[in-house]
Structure formats: C-alpha cells, structure tokens
Short mmCIF file of C-alpha atoms and ligand atoms in Angstrom, two decimals:
data_model
loop_
_atom_site.label_atom_id
_atom_site.label_comp_id
_atom_site.label_asym_id
_atom_site.label_seq_id
_atom_site.Cartn_x
_atom_site.Cartn_y
_atom_site.Cartn_z
CA MET A 1 -22.31 -16.25 -15.24
CA LYS A 2 -19.87 -13.66 -13.82
CA THR A 3 -16.27 -14.26 -14.54
CA HIS A 4 -13.21 -13.02 -12.80
CA SER A 5 -10.03 -12.28 -14.65
CA LEU A 6 -6.42 -11.57 -14.44
CA LEU A 7 -5.46 -9.83 -17.42
CA SER A 8 -1.88 -9.38 -18.85
CA LEU A 9 -0.84 -6.50 -21.00
CA THR A 10 2.13 -6.16 -23.17
CA VAL A 11 2.66 -2.56 -24.33
CA THR A 12 5.80 -1.14 -26.01
CA LEU A 13 8.01 1.42 -24.56
CA LEU A 14 8.03 5.22 -25.10
CA GLY A 15 7.37 4.38 -28.78
CA PHE A 16 5.44 7.68 -29.33
CA LEU A 17 7.62 9.88 -27.23
CA SER A 18 8.19 13.27 -28.58
CA GLN A 19 8.93 16.40 -27.00
CA CYS A 20 6.21 18.46 -28.38
CA LEU A 21 3.66 16.82 -26.52
CA THR A 22 1.68 19.50 -24.73
CA ARG A 23 -1.86 17.91 -23.63
CA LEU A 24 -3.26 15.55 -20.88
CA THR A 25 -5.23 13.74 -23.64
CA PRO A 26 -4.06 10.58 -24.69
CA ARG A 27 -1.82 11.01 -27.78
CA VAL A 28 -2.89 7.46 -29.08
CA SER A 29 -5.95 5.60 -28.14
CA PHE A 30 -6.20 1.63 -28.43
CA PRO A 31 -9.81 0.31 -28.23
CA MET A 32 -9.98 -3.18 -26.72
CA GLY A 33 -8.45 -5.92 -28.81
CA SER A 34 -6.08 -3.83 -30.78
CA PRO A 35 -3.28 -5.99 -32.44
CA GLY A 36 -0.64 -3.56 -31.24
CA ARG A 37 -1.73 -4.04 -27.50
CA HIS A 38 -1.49 -7.66 -26.81
CA LEU A 39 -4.13 -8.47 -23.95
CA THR A 40 -3.65 -11.97 -22.58
CA ARG A 41 -6.40 -12.91 -20.14
CA PHE A 42 -6.81 -15.78 -17.71
CA ASN A 43 -10.26 -16.84 -16.60
CA SER A 44 -11.35 -19.47 -14.34
CA HIS A 45 -14.91 -19.98 -13.49
CA ASP A 46 -13.97 -21.27 -9.97
CA VAL A 47 -11.59 -18.56 -9.06
CA SER A 48 -12.60 -15.17 -7.82
CA ASN A 49 -11.90 -12.24 -5.74
CA THR A 50 -8.42 -12.39 -7.07
CA THR A 51 -7.00 -9.37 -5.03
CA THR A 52 -3.73 -10.12 -3.58
CA LEU A 53 -1.09 -10.33 -6.08
CA LEU A 54 2.94 -11.29 -5.74
CA LEU A 55 5.11 -11.49 -8.72
CA SER A 56 8.51 -13.51 -8.48
CA GLU A 57 11.47 -11.57 -8.55
CA GLY A 58 12.19 -12.43 -12.07
CA GLY A 59 8.51 -11.64 -13.08
CA ASP A 60 8.14 -15.10 -14.46
CA MET A 61 5.74 -16.31 -11.76
CA LEU A 62 2.41 -14.55 -10.30
CA TYR A 63 1.12 -15.68 -7.23
CA VAL A 64 -2.60 -14.88 -6.74
CA GLY A 65 -4.34 -14.92 -3.42
CA ALA A 66 -8.29 -15.32 -4.10
CA ARG A 67 -11.28 -16.52 -2.37
CA ASP A 68 -10.57 -19.93 -0.81
CA ALA A 69 -7.71 -20.21 -3.21
CA LEU A 70 -3.91 -19.64 -4.09
CA LEU A 71 -2.63 -20.00 -7.43
CA ALA A 72 0.42 -19.86 -9.15
CA LEU A 73 0.48 -18.82 -12.52
CA ASP A 74 3.38 -18.91 -15.28
CA VAL A 75 3.35 -15.35 -16.86
CA SER A 76 6.69 -15.88 -18.75
CA HIS A 77 4.83 -16.32 -22.00
CA LYS A 78 3.80 -13.63 -24.26
CA ASP A 79 0.41 -15.28 -25.60
CA ALA A 80 -0.84 -17.04 -22.58
CA ILE A 81 -1.26 -17.00 -18.79
CA ILE A 82 -0.73 -20.62 -17.63
CA LEU A 83 -2.07 -21.96 -14.52
CA LYS A 84 0.65 -23.97 -12.87
CA THR A 85 -0.38 -24.84 -9.24
CA LYS A 86 -3.71 -24.14 -7.38
CA ARG A 87 -4.32 -24.96 -3.77
CA ASP A 88 -7.66 -24.58 -2.04
CA TRP A 89 -7.41 -22.82 1.46
CA SER A 90 -10.68 -22.64 2.95
CA PRO A 91 -12.41 -22.60 6.27
CA SER A 92 -14.45 -25.77 7.08
CA ASP A 93 -18.23 -25.82 6.90
CA LYS A 94 -18.20 -25.42 10.78
CA ASP A 95 -16.17 -22.19 10.58
CA VAL A 96 -18.38 -20.56 7.91
CA GLU A 97 -21.50 -21.44 10.05
CA GLN A 98 -20.23 -19.78 12.99
CA CYS A 99 -19.44 -16.78 10.98
CA SER A 100 -22.81 -16.68 9.62
CA MET A 101 -24.38 -17.44 13.16
CA LYS A 102 -22.23 -14.29 14.23
CA GLY A 103 -24.41 -12.42 11.96
CA LYS A 104 -22.14 -12.16 8.90
CA LYS A 105 -23.31 -12.49 5.33
CA MET A 106 -22.41 -15.82 4.01
CA ALA A 107 -20.67 -14.08 0.89
CA ASP A 108 -18.20 -12.64 3.21
CA CYS A 109 -17.37 -15.70 5.32
CA PRO A 110 -14.86 -17.52 2.98
CA ASN A 111 -11.17 -17.12 3.16
CA PHE A 112 -10.18 -14.00 1.28
CA ILE A 113 -6.48 -14.10 1.11
CA ARG A 114 -4.96 -10.62 2.03
CA VAL A 115 -1.22 -10.97 2.92
CA LEU A 116 1.17 -12.70 0.53
CA GLN A 117 4.87 -12.04 0.75
CA TYR A 118 8.00 -13.78 0.26
CA LEU A 119 9.62 -15.14 3.39
CA ASN A 120 12.83 -16.37 2.41
CA ALA A 121 14.12 -18.18 -1.00
CA SER A 122 11.64 -21.25 -0.56
CA HIS A 123 8.48 -19.90 1.30
CA ILE A 124 5.75 -17.47 0.91
CA TYR A 125 3.66 -16.34 3.74
CA ALA A 126 0.10 -16.02 3.39
CA CYS A 127 -2.82 -14.38 5.34
CA GLY A 128 -6.35 -14.72 4.93
CA THR A 129 -9.80 -13.46 6.54
CA PHE A 130 -10.65 -17.09 7.14
CA ALA A 131 -14.48 -16.77 7.84
CA PHE A 132 -14.02 -13.53 10.03
CA SER A 133 -11.09 -15.38 12.03
CA PRO A 134 -7.65 -14.63 10.26
CA ARG A 135 -5.36 -17.11 9.66
CA CYS A 136 -1.40 -17.29 8.48
CA THR A 137 0.57 -20.12 6.92
CA TYR A 138 3.61 -20.96 5.31
CA VAL A 139 3.61 -21.97 1.79
CA ASP A 140 6.17 -23.69 -0.33
CA SER A 141 6.80 -21.54 -3.06
CA GLU A 142 7.29 -24.54 -5.87
CA THR A 143 4.38 -26.54 -4.79
CA LEU A 144 2.12 -24.21 -2.74
CA SER A 145 1.97 -26.75 -0.23
CA MET A 146 0.78 -25.20 3.02
CA SER A 147 2.07 -25.82 6.69
CA ILE A 148 -0.03 -27.93 8.76
CA ASN A 149 -0.64 -25.62 11.72
CA PRO A 150 -1.64 -22.27 10.62
CA ASP A 151 -0.79 -19.24 12.62
CA GLU A 152 -3.53 -16.95 14.15
CA GLY A 153 -3.94 -13.91 12.02
CA ARG A 154 -4.87 -11.36 14.65
CA GLY A 155 -3.32 -8.29 13.64
CA ARG A 156 -1.87 -9.65 10.56
CA CYS A 157 -4.64 -9.72 8.35
CA PRO A 158 -8.23 -8.16 8.74
CA TYR A 159 -11.20 -9.96 9.76
CA ASP A 160 -13.39 -8.19 7.46
CA PRO A 161 -12.80 -8.91 3.71
CA TYR A 162 -13.68 -5.00 3.04
CA GLN A 163 -11.14 -3.50 5.12
CA ARG A 164 -7.86 -2.67 3.61
CA ASN A 165 -4.66 -3.78 5.00
CA THR A 166 -0.95 -3.49 4.01
CA ALA A 167 1.91 -6.06 4.78
CA ILE A 168 5.52 -6.39 4.06
CA ILE A 169 8.25 -8.97 5.12
CA VAL A 170 11.81 -7.63 5.58
CA ASP A 171 14.61 -10.19 7.06
CA GLY A 172 11.93 -12.75 7.87
CA GLU A 173 9.73 -10.33 10.11
CA LEU A 174 6.41 -9.32 8.97
CA TYR A 175 5.23 -5.65 9.16
CA THR A 176 1.48 -4.88 8.78
CA GLY A 177 -1.22 -2.22 8.97
CA THR A 178 -4.66 -3.63 9.64
CA VAL A 179 -7.47 -3.74 11.99
CA ALA A 180 -6.86 -6.28 14.97
CA ASP A 181 -10.29 -7.13 16.16
CA TYR A 182 -13.67 -8.60 14.74
CA ARG A 183 -15.28 -5.18 15.05
CA GLY A 184 -12.90 -3.53 12.94
CA ASN A 185 -12.29 -0.53 15.25
CA ARG A 186 -8.48 -1.30 16.45
CA PRO A 187 -6.55 -0.36 13.97
CA VAL A 188 -2.79 -1.34 14.50
CA ILE A 189 0.64 -1.18 12.90
CA SER A 190 2.82 -4.14 14.00
CA ARG A 191 5.42 -6.55 13.83
CA HIS A 192 5.35 -10.30 13.61
CA LEU A 193 7.51 -13.36 13.52
CA SER A 194 10.14 -11.56 15.28
CA GLU A 195 12.68 -13.83 17.39
CA GLY A 196 14.64 -13.82 20.44
CA ARG A 197 15.65 -10.34 21.69
CA ARG A 198 13.53 -9.00 18.50
CA VAL A 199 10.50 -9.15 20.21
CA ASP A 200 7.14 -8.75 18.54
CA LEU A 201 5.87 -4.98 18.46
CA LYS A 202 2.75 -3.04 18.10
CA LEU A 203 1.63 0.49 18.71
CA ASP A 204 0.58 1.55 21.95
CA ASP A 205 -3.18 1.87 22.01
CA THR A 206 -3.85 4.20 25.05
CA LEU A 207 -3.77 7.33 23.07
CA GLY A 208 -5.22 7.57 19.42
CA TRP A 209 -2.23 6.74 17.61
CA LEU A 210 -4.29 5.90 14.43
CA GLU A 211 -7.76 7.31 13.87
CA ASP A 212 -9.97 5.28 11.99
CA PRO A 213 -7.02 4.65 9.18
CA THR A 214 -7.61 3.24 5.81
CA PHE A 215 -4.00 1.56 5.17
CA ILE A 216 -2.87 1.92 1.71
CA SER A 217 0.68 0.76 1.22
CA SER A 218 3.99 0.01 3.02
CA SER A 219 7.53 0.58 1.60
CA PHE A 220 10.97 -0.84 2.96
CA ILE A 221 13.83 1.90 2.47
CA PRO A 222 17.27 -0.09 3.19
CA ASP A 223 19.41 2.56 3.48
CA GLU A 224 17.24 4.24 6.27
CA GLU A 225 16.45 0.66 7.87
CA LYS A 226 13.24 1.94 8.21
CA ILE A 227 9.53 1.07 7.15
CA TYR A 228 7.22 3.54 5.79
CA PHE A 229 3.31 3.14 5.90
CA PHE A 230 1.00 5.11 3.82
CA PHE A 231 -2.60 5.55 4.84
CA SER A 232 -5.46 8.15 5.26
CA GLU A 233 -7.21 8.96 8.50
CA VAL A 234 -9.40 11.38 10.39
CA GLY A 235 -7.35 14.43 10.88
CA ARG A 236 -7.88 15.19 14.68
CA GLU A 237 -5.71 18.22 14.40
CA TYR A 238 -8.11 19.97 12.29
CA ASP A 239 -10.74 20.20 14.80
CA PHE A 240 -12.76 23.01 12.95
CA ILE A 241 -13.82 20.39 10.26
CA ASN A 242 -15.89 17.08 11.10
CA LYS A 243 -14.05 14.12 9.90
CA PHE A 244 -11.66 16.08 7.64
CA ILE A 245 -9.51 13.14 6.07
CA VAL A 246 -5.64 13.50 6.02
CA SER A 247 -3.12 11.26 4.07
CA ARG A 248 -0.20 10.19 6.14
CA VAL A 249 3.10 8.81 6.07
CA SER A 250 4.38 6.98 9.09
CA GLN A 251 7.64 5.51 10.03
CA ILE A 252 9.01 2.89 12.28
CA CYS A 253 12.74 1.75 12.67
CA MET A 254 13.40 -1.91 11.82
CA SER A 255 15.91 -1.81 14.69
CA ASP A 256 13.17 -1.08 17.29
CA ILE A 257 12.79 -3.51 20.27
CA GLY A 258 10.49 -1.51 22.32
CA GLY A 259 11.38 0.01 25.64
CA GLN A 260 12.38 -1.75 28.84
CA ARG A 261 9.60 -0.41 31.11
CA THR A 262 7.81 2.55 29.07
CA LEU A 263 6.66 1.20 25.78
CA GLN A 264 7.32 -2.45 26.33
CA ARG A 265 6.86 -4.42 23.41
CA ARG A 266 5.73 -1.19 21.79
CA TRP A 267 7.23 0.96 18.99
CA THR A 268 9.58 3.58 20.30
CA THR A 269 10.11 4.70 16.67
CA PHE A 270 6.50 5.40 15.40
CA ALA A 271 5.89 8.81 14.11
CA LYS A 272 3.47 10.21 11.71
CA ALA A 273 3.27 13.11 9.50
CA GLN A 274 0.59 14.63 7.00
CA LEU A 275 1.08 13.97 3.28
CA LEU A 276 -0.27 17.02 1.45
CA CYS A 277 -1.16 16.85 -2.28
CA GLN A 278 -2.07 20.21 -2.81
CA ALA A 279 -1.34 23.27 -5.28
CA ASP A 280 -1.34 26.88 -3.71
CA ASN A 281 -4.35 28.38 -2.74
CA GLU A 282 -6.39 25.35 -3.58
CA LEU A 283 -8.08 22.50 -1.86
CA PRO A 284 -6.02 19.33 -1.43
CA TYR A 285 -6.75 16.12 -3.02
CA ASN A 286 -6.57 14.99 0.55
CA VAL A 287 -7.42 10.92 0.21
CA ILE A 288 -4.61 8.72 -0.82
CA GLN A 289 -5.81 6.01 -3.18
CA ASP A 290 -2.70 4.18 -3.95
CA ILE A 291 1.40 4.97 -3.89
CA ASP A 292 4.39 3.34 -5.44
CA THR A 293 8.07 3.83 -4.73
CA LEU A 294 10.60 4.82 -7.25
CA PRO A 295 14.17 3.96 -6.22
CA PRO A 296 16.81 6.47 -6.79
CA ALA A 297 18.57 6.38 -10.12
CA LYS A 298 21.70 4.40 -10.45
CA GLY A 299 24.47 6.38 -8.34
CA ALA A 300 21.96 8.69 -6.83
CA SER A 301 21.55 9.10 -2.99
CA ALA A 302 18.72 6.96 -1.28
CA ASP A 303 17.27 10.45 -0.16
CA ASP A 304 16.25 10.84 -3.89
CA THR A 305 13.57 7.99 -3.50
CA LEU A 306 10.33 9.34 -4.56
CA PHE A 307 6.86 8.15 -3.72
CA TYR A 308 4.27 8.76 -6.45
CA GLY A 309 0.60 8.57 -4.90
CA ILE A 310 -2.75 9.05 -6.49
CA PHE A 311 -5.09 11.38 -4.27
CA THR A 312 -8.68 12.15 -4.68
CA SER A 313 -10.65 14.78 -2.84
CA GLN A 314 -13.31 14.57 -0.21
CA TRP A 315 -14.96 17.65 -1.40
CA SER A 316 -17.70 17.54 -4.26
CA VAL A 317 -15.77 20.40 -6.01
CA ASN A 318 -13.15 18.00 -7.01
CA SER A 319 -15.04 14.85 -7.26
CA GLY A 320 -14.74 12.48 -10.04
CA GLN A 321 -11.09 14.14 -10.30
CA SER A 322 -7.63 12.87 -9.14
CA ALA A 323 -4.23 14.15 -8.79
CA VAL A 324 -0.81 12.48 -8.76
CA CYS A 325 1.75 13.87 -6.28
CA SER A 326 5.15 12.86 -5.77
CA PHE A 327 7.04 13.16 -2.39
CA ARG A 328 11.00 12.87 -1.81
CA LEU A 329 12.44 10.55 0.65
CA SER A 330 14.72 13.53 1.91
CA ASP A 331 11.38 15.95 2.61
CA ILE A 332 9.63 13.04 4.64
CA LYS A 333 13.06 12.77 6.66
CA SER A 334 13.41 16.31 7.24
CA VAL A 335 9.67 16.73 8.49
CA PHE A 336 10.07 13.60 10.94
CA SER A 337 13.23 15.12 12.29
CA GLY A 338 11.78 18.46 12.77
CA ASN A 339 9.13 19.48 15.56
CA TYR A 340 6.27 17.56 16.83
CA LYS A 341 2.82 18.75 17.95
CA VAL A 342 1.58 18.29 21.65
CA LEU A 343 -1.41 16.45 22.44
CA ASN A 344 -3.43 17.26 25.54
CA ARG A 345 -4.21 14.25 27.08
CA ASP A 346 -7.44 15.47 28.62
CA THR A 347 -8.93 17.06 25.74
CA LEU A 348 -7.28 14.84 23.10
CA GLN A 349 -6.87 18.05 20.88
CA TRP A 350 -3.54 18.95 19.36
CA SER A 351 -1.59 22.13 19.63
CA THR A 352 1.66 23.39 18.26
CA ARG A 353 3.22 24.71 21.83
CA VAL A 354 6.72 25.22 21.91
CA GLN A 355 8.07 22.60 24.40
CA GLU A 356 11.39 21.40 25.47
CA LYS A 357 12.50 18.47 23.60
CA VAL A 358 13.32 15.76 25.90
CA ALA A 359 13.76 13.08 23.19
CA ASN A 360 13.75 13.12 19.41
CA PRO A 361 10.57 11.29 18.50
CA GLY A 362 10.94 9.20 15.14
CA GLU A 363 14.83 8.57 16.23
CA CYS A 364 15.95 5.18 15.91
CA GLY A 365 17.82 3.37 18.80
CA LEU A 366 15.30 4.66 21.56
CA HIS A 367 14.73 1.56 22.90
CA ASN A 368 16.93 2.06 26.22
CA ALA A 369 16.25 5.61 26.44
CA SER A 370 15.06 6.72 29.85
CA ASP A 371 11.23 6.38 30.75
CA ASN A 372 11.13 10.10 30.94
CA ALA A 373 12.47 10.22 27.06
CA LEU A 374 10.09 7.43 25.99
CA ARG A 375 6.89 8.95 27.71
CA PHE A 376 7.64 12.12 25.70
CA VAL A 377 7.95 9.82 22.63
CA LYS A 378 5.00 8.18 23.23
CA GLU A 379 2.99 11.51 23.40
CA ASN A 380 4.61 13.12 20.37
CA PHE A 381 4.10 11.18 17.35
CA LEU A 382 2.46 13.81 15.10
CA THR A 383 4.83 15.96 13.27
CA ASP A 384 4.12 19.71 13.29
CA ASP A 385 5.08 20.13 9.39
CA SER A 386 3.30 18.39 6.80
CA VAL A 387 5.34 16.88 3.80
CA ARG A 388 5.05 18.81 0.74
CA PRO A 389 5.06 17.32 -2.88
CA VAL A 390 8.29 17.66 -5.05
CA GLY A 391 8.27 21.25 -6.49
CA ARG A 392 5.30 22.22 -4.33
CA SER A 393 2.99 21.49 -7.11
CA LEU A 394 0.87 18.53 -8.40
CA THR A 395 2.66 16.13 -10.84
CA MET A 396 -0.74 15.75 -12.80
CA VAL A 397 -4.44 16.45 -12.35
CA SER A 398 -7.07 14.70 -14.23
CA ALA A 399 -10.37 16.21 -14.51
CA GLU A 400 -12.13 13.45 -16.29
CA HIS A 401 -10.65 10.51 -14.96
CA LYS A 402 -10.53 8.90 -11.36
CA TYR A 403 -7.50 6.86 -11.08
CA SER A 404 -7.34 4.28 -8.41
CA HIS A 405 -3.87 2.56 -9.06
CA LEU A 406 -0.51 3.38 -10.44
CA THR A 407 2.92 1.67 -10.88
CA VAL A 408 5.85 4.06 -11.51
CA GLN A 409 9.16 3.09 -13.43
CA ARG A 410 12.19 4.92 -14.61
CA ILE A 411 12.82 3.97 -18.28
CA GLN A 412 15.77 4.71 -20.72
CA ALA A 413 14.41 5.64 -23.99
CA ALA A 414 16.27 5.41 -27.25
CA ASN A 415 18.07 8.58 -26.80
CA SER A 416 19.66 6.87 -23.72
CA ARG A 417 17.88 9.50 -21.47
CA ASP A 418 15.86 8.42 -18.43
CA TYR A 419 12.28 9.18 -18.14
CA THR A 420 9.68 8.51 -15.48
CA VAL A 421 6.61 6.59 -16.54
CA LEU A 422 3.51 6.30 -14.70
CA PHE A 423 0.80 3.62 -15.53
CA LEU A 424 -2.50 4.60 -14.11
CA LEU A 425 -5.70 2.66 -13.99
CA THR A 426 -8.90 4.40 -14.28
CA GLU A 427 -12.13 3.26 -12.35
CA SER A 428 -13.81 2.76 -15.81
CA GLY A 429 -11.05 0.37 -17.09
CA TYR A 430 -8.64 2.31 -18.85
CA LEU A 431 -4.66 2.07 -18.68
CA HIS A 432 -2.99 5.33 -19.09
CA LYS A 433 0.61 5.85 -19.75
CA ALA A 434 2.13 8.97 -18.51
CA VAL A 435 5.24 10.13 -18.94
CA LEU A 436 6.88 12.90 -17.13
CA LEU A 437 8.83 15.71 -19.04
CA PRO A 438 10.12 18.70 -17.78
CA SER A 439 6.92 20.71 -19.38
CA GLY A 440 4.98 18.46 -17.43
CA ALA A 441 2.94 15.11 -17.36
CA HIS A 442 1.84 13.70 -20.90
CA ILE A 443 -0.41 10.95 -21.33
CA ILE A 444 0.90 9.14 -24.43
CA GLU A 445 -1.18 6.23 -24.67
CA GLU A 446 -4.37 5.03 -23.27
CA VAL A 447 -5.39 1.28 -23.72
CA LYS A 448 -8.84 0.06 -22.91
CA VAL A 449 -8.48 -3.11 -21.02
CA PHE A 450 -12.13 -3.98 -20.03
CA ALA A 451 -15.48 -3.61 -22.24
CA GLN A 452 -17.40 -2.40 -19.16
CA THR A 453 -16.63 -0.53 -16.15
CA GLN A 454 -14.80 -2.89 -13.45
CA PRO A 455 -13.54 -2.23 -10.54
CA ILE A 456 -9.87 -3.18 -10.54
CA LYS A 457 -8.45 -4.44 -7.40
CA SER A 458 -4.61 -4.62 -8.19
CA LEU A 459 -2.10 -3.81 -10.50
CA LYS A 460 1.49 -5.09 -11.04
CA LEU A 461 4.03 -4.23 -13.52
CA SER A 462 6.76 -6.63 -14.53
CA ILE A 463 9.35 -5.83 -17.19
CA PRO A 464 10.44 -9.15 -18.67
CA LYS A 465 12.58 -7.71 -21.22
CA VAL A 466 14.13 -4.28 -22.42
CA ASN A 467 11.55 -2.26 -24.43
CA THR A 468 8.45 -4.32 -23.29
CA GLU A 469 6.52 -3.83 -20.16
CA ARG A 470 3.44 -6.08 -18.93
CA ALA A 471 0.88 -4.92 -16.77
CA ILE A 472 -0.86 -7.35 -15.01
CA TYR A 473 -4.24 -6.88 -13.21
CA SER A 474 -6.58 -8.48 -11.28
CA MET A 475 -10.32 -7.54 -11.51
CA CYS A 476 -13.76 -8.41 -10.50
CA PRO A 477 -16.81 -7.94 -12.49
CA VAL A 478 -19.39 -5.47 -11.16
C1 NAG B 1 12.16 -20.51 5.17
O1 NAG B 1 11.21 -20.58 6.15
C2 NAG B 1 10.67 -21.79 6.35
C3 NAG B 1 9.64 -21.40 7.43
O2 NAG B 1 10.33 -20.86 8.67
C4 NAG B 1 11.71 -22.92 6.55
O3 NAG B 1 10.94 -24.08 6.79
C5 NAG B 1 12.09 -23.27 5.46
O4 NAG B 1 13.32 -23.94 5.76
C6 NAG B 1 13.09 -21.47 5.04
N1 NAG B 1 13.94 -21.89 4.09
C7 NAG B 1 15.08 -21.03 3.63
C8 NAG B 1 15.80 -21.61 2.30
O5 NAG B 1 15.65 -20.51 4.56
C1 NAG B 2 -15.98 -10.82 -4.31
O1 NAG B 2 -16.36 -10.72 -5.59
C2 NAG B 2 -17.89 -10.70 -5.73
C3 NAG B 2 -18.07 -10.76 -7.11
O2 NAG B 2 -17.62 -9.94 -7.73
C4 NAG B 2 -18.17 -9.29 -5.05
O3 NAG B 2 -19.68 -9.20 -5.07
C5 NAG B 2 -17.61 -9.38 -3.68
O4 NAG B 2 -17.98 -7.98 -3.10
C6 NAG B 2 -16.35 -9.72 -3.53
N1 NAG B 2 -15.86 -9.84 -2.12
C7 NAG B 2 -14.88 -9.29 -1.69
C8 NAG B 2 -14.84 -9.26 0.00
O5 NAG B 2 -14.23 -8.28 -1.98
C1 NAG B 3 21.27 -0.35 25.16
O1 NAG B 3 20.99 -1.54 25.41
C2 NAG B 3 21.84 -2.49 25.15
C3 NAG B 3 21.24 -3.91 25.60
O2 NAG B 3 20.04 -3.63 26.18
C4 NAG B 3 23.36 -2.24 25.47
O3 NAG B 3 23.93 -3.38 24.90
C5 NAG B 3 23.80 -0.81 24.94
O4 NAG B 3 25.04 -0.46 25.35
C6 NAG B 3 22.90 0.09 25.53
N1 NAG B 3 23.02 1.42 24.83
C7 NAG B 3 23.18 2.47 25.55
C8 NAG B 3 23.36 3.88 24.76
O5 NAG B 3 23.07 2.54 26.78
#
C-alpha cells in the first residue's frame, strides 16, 4: 500500500561551518535515520496528495491541504507530528460523476486543495479543484469548520490539479496567478475579495499579457506596496527560437483599482520583465523551478531584499543540472522603471523601437490617468531590459543534482556574523544545506530524507528556537 508522508527534520545550525570549505560536495553526509538528524514522519493511510502547506506564524501549527481533506498538525513537538484536526472537503458523488462524464480521469476528479492562506487572525481561506469546478471556502483556523456556502473558485484556483498556481492574501485580498478556465488555456493574474471602491481586478485579456505561463510563486513587499509574481512562459520576444521558455518577474500595485474607461476592472500597473539566470557567454538556465524571498537584514533598506531561485535549462547540454541565482529588489525596480518593448498589434511581434513615453508603465497610481496614458500602459508591459542576477553571476551550479525546491534564511552564527543559508531539495530525495560565503556557495550538509527517489511537492522551513531549524516537507510516493 502506498503511503503519503509529511516529514519534519530537525537539523542543527551552522555546526560545521568553517572558512576553509572549498568544494561543492557535501562536507558531511547523513544517511537516512542518522541519530544526529532527527526525522519525524507523519503518515496516514487515508491522507494523500499533501501538496499545499501553510505554517502558522509561531511555527507550531502546520495546515495541510490534501486530496479531499484539510488537516491541522501540531508540529511543535520534537519527536512527533500530532494530528489535531482533520476535515473532509470533497465533491459529491454527482460532482465526481459529472467530472468523469466530461472525460476527466476519476483519479483527477477529487478536490485537490491548492490555495491555503491566512485571511485574518481567525480564518484561513482555502480553494480546491473540486472535480474540475474550483471552489473556495472560509475556514476557522481553530476548528477547521468551513463556511456553508463556498465561493466560486474560478480565477482563484486551477481546474486541473496538475496545473501550477500561486496565491497570496494581503490585507484580506487574494492575489492569484492561475488558469481561469476548464481547458486550461486562459492564464490570469487577478485580485479577489476586494470590497467597496477596491474592485476585483484581472489582466486585460485582449493581448497576450501572459504566454502559456507556469506560475511558481508570489511575494508581497510591504515597502513597495507591490506584489511580485514569478513564473516561466513562452518568450515571444525571441521569435528566432521556437518555444523558447523565459523566466519572469511581474508586478502589480496594491493601490490599483483599474481605469475609469480604458482598463476598467483591469490592472493598470501590470508589468513583466525577464529574470536572467545566466553566466556570461553561457546558455541561460531559463526555467524557474522555485523561488524564495530573503528580507533585508535588520536596519538595511527594503531595496536589499533578495530573491533566491532555482533554475534549470531547456537544453539538453544542461539537462540534469540546476543553478541558483539571486536577484536584488533594487535591480528589479530599476528594470521596471526603465524602457519597455513595443508590441506590434498586427503581427504580435515585439520590438525595441524608441518611442515617446506617454506614461510610465508599472507606475503605481495610474488609475485615473487619461485614456491615452492607459492605452499606452496596456500595450507596453514588457520591459526592454532583463533583471540580471546579483554580481552578474550564478550563486551556485550543480552538475549532479536537479534541485526542485528551496528556502533561504539569514542565520547568525556563533561568531555573531550573519550567513545566508539555502536549504535545497533534490529530485532524488536529498536535502542539501548550503552556506553562502564570500568565496562561494558551500554545501555543508546533505541528509537523505527518503529511501527511494520521491517527487517532493512542497517545502517549508520553520525556526522554532535558536540554533535549530526544522524543515517540513510534503511528499507523495512515485
Ligand atoms: C475573519 O474573516 C471572517 C470571514 O470574513 C469573519 O467571519 C471573521 O469575523 C474575521 N475575523 C476577524 C478576527 O476579523
Ligand atoms: C496524487 O497522488 C497520486 C499517488 O501518488 C499520484 O499518482 C497523483 O498524480 C497525484 N495527483 C495529483 C493531482 O497530484
Ligand atoms: C484620482 O481620482 C480620485 C478619485 O477618483 C481623486 O480623489 C484624485 O484627486 C484623483 N487624482 C488625480 C491626480 O487626479
């Protein structure tokens, strides 16, 4: 019988750090079940597809969105993960029957929970695919009881459980990137749960603002009052290569309320830029796999916020390899405030023709700009420049490992210096801990977390007390 697990791993912090590390091979390797690396496992035969994780602020409680169920797990204990509450949330037999009559596989017709976000101090907002008819509901975070009348989930959650999405709630509003139709070919970035003058917004869909994207993540930067979305998509500006994938960062302003005539109920502040994870004169690692935000150190400017991403390559020369690149918020901001490419509406080809700037695309507060300015914004949303990585170089490259997930932390070591530590999961079930030193990235530890190769769906890191970290994963068997 297949088991689906949630694992929690306690590892010590920077215990092996020394300045003379030089190689990208792990300094210490821990096989499964090593006494020094305490692995706690939660298994339940009736819980599966535990893809969506939400950690409480204190890191004591882990909410898990699974197939047809929502769980609250107490993860505050060192030796055990304790199930506190479990609620079923499944479509009716009739819903499932309709789903399968429409030609979908029975196995894909349950409700796969794909959005799990804190709405306020007492409630979580959850959305699931619900037999290819997505729904959302308010969940009491103590009891997990759900609202009686669920919301329609269109535009908030994918229909197809294999499609990736991203969602974030800020000030009670839900910002999402997902496909908004049954067939899966209408991608949209939108805002929901807005009230009063703050109307729900979405992308204008007359021009291809998104080109077959795979959504990876979204991040709220309070000082900017902006939400950034990370995804990969087909790079139409490269018309010389068939289906060239590019990685993107896009932005929207929270203050946006759409235009008055042009761009009514549509974003006036959407802009996108290429994220380039590439060393000079080499092929780019063009496909973003995961990204995490590292807030600035205490006292530093918000512009020093960093985004660490894992990238793989579309080309066979680099297949099986992955790279980590970091991007600085100030670089992203300067690309968004620079020049934009011009889209020829007849041929849908991009060019970099110099044009008179009628408005500044990506600028916040354009909602009562003139129609002329908004038309300009509507057609100029792709930046001319790409965002280059910090130091114009790769943070780390692995020739042997294909990394799929990462989290990043700034950690104070015993010598009271700050270090940036990356936790990277490999596709073959290893956790790598890498510390970034001036001399480069050094993998200081490797822990085998699964006996066999396992596709891992999510990774969360919580730091319950000084000098201990716990990485929590959710995984599904092959
Ligand atoms: C949180 O939101 C829910 C749903 O709108 C509402 O019923 C509840 O009263 C809110 N709780 C708080 C603490 O604001
Ligand atoms: C759910 O888990 C099963 C068993 O691991 C897997 O075959 C299936 O692809 C998963 N479904 C989704 C939508 O991820
Ligand atoms: C924009 O519109 C709002 C209300 O619609 C108004 O209060 C504000 O003065 C306007 N700003 C400008 C610069 O016209």
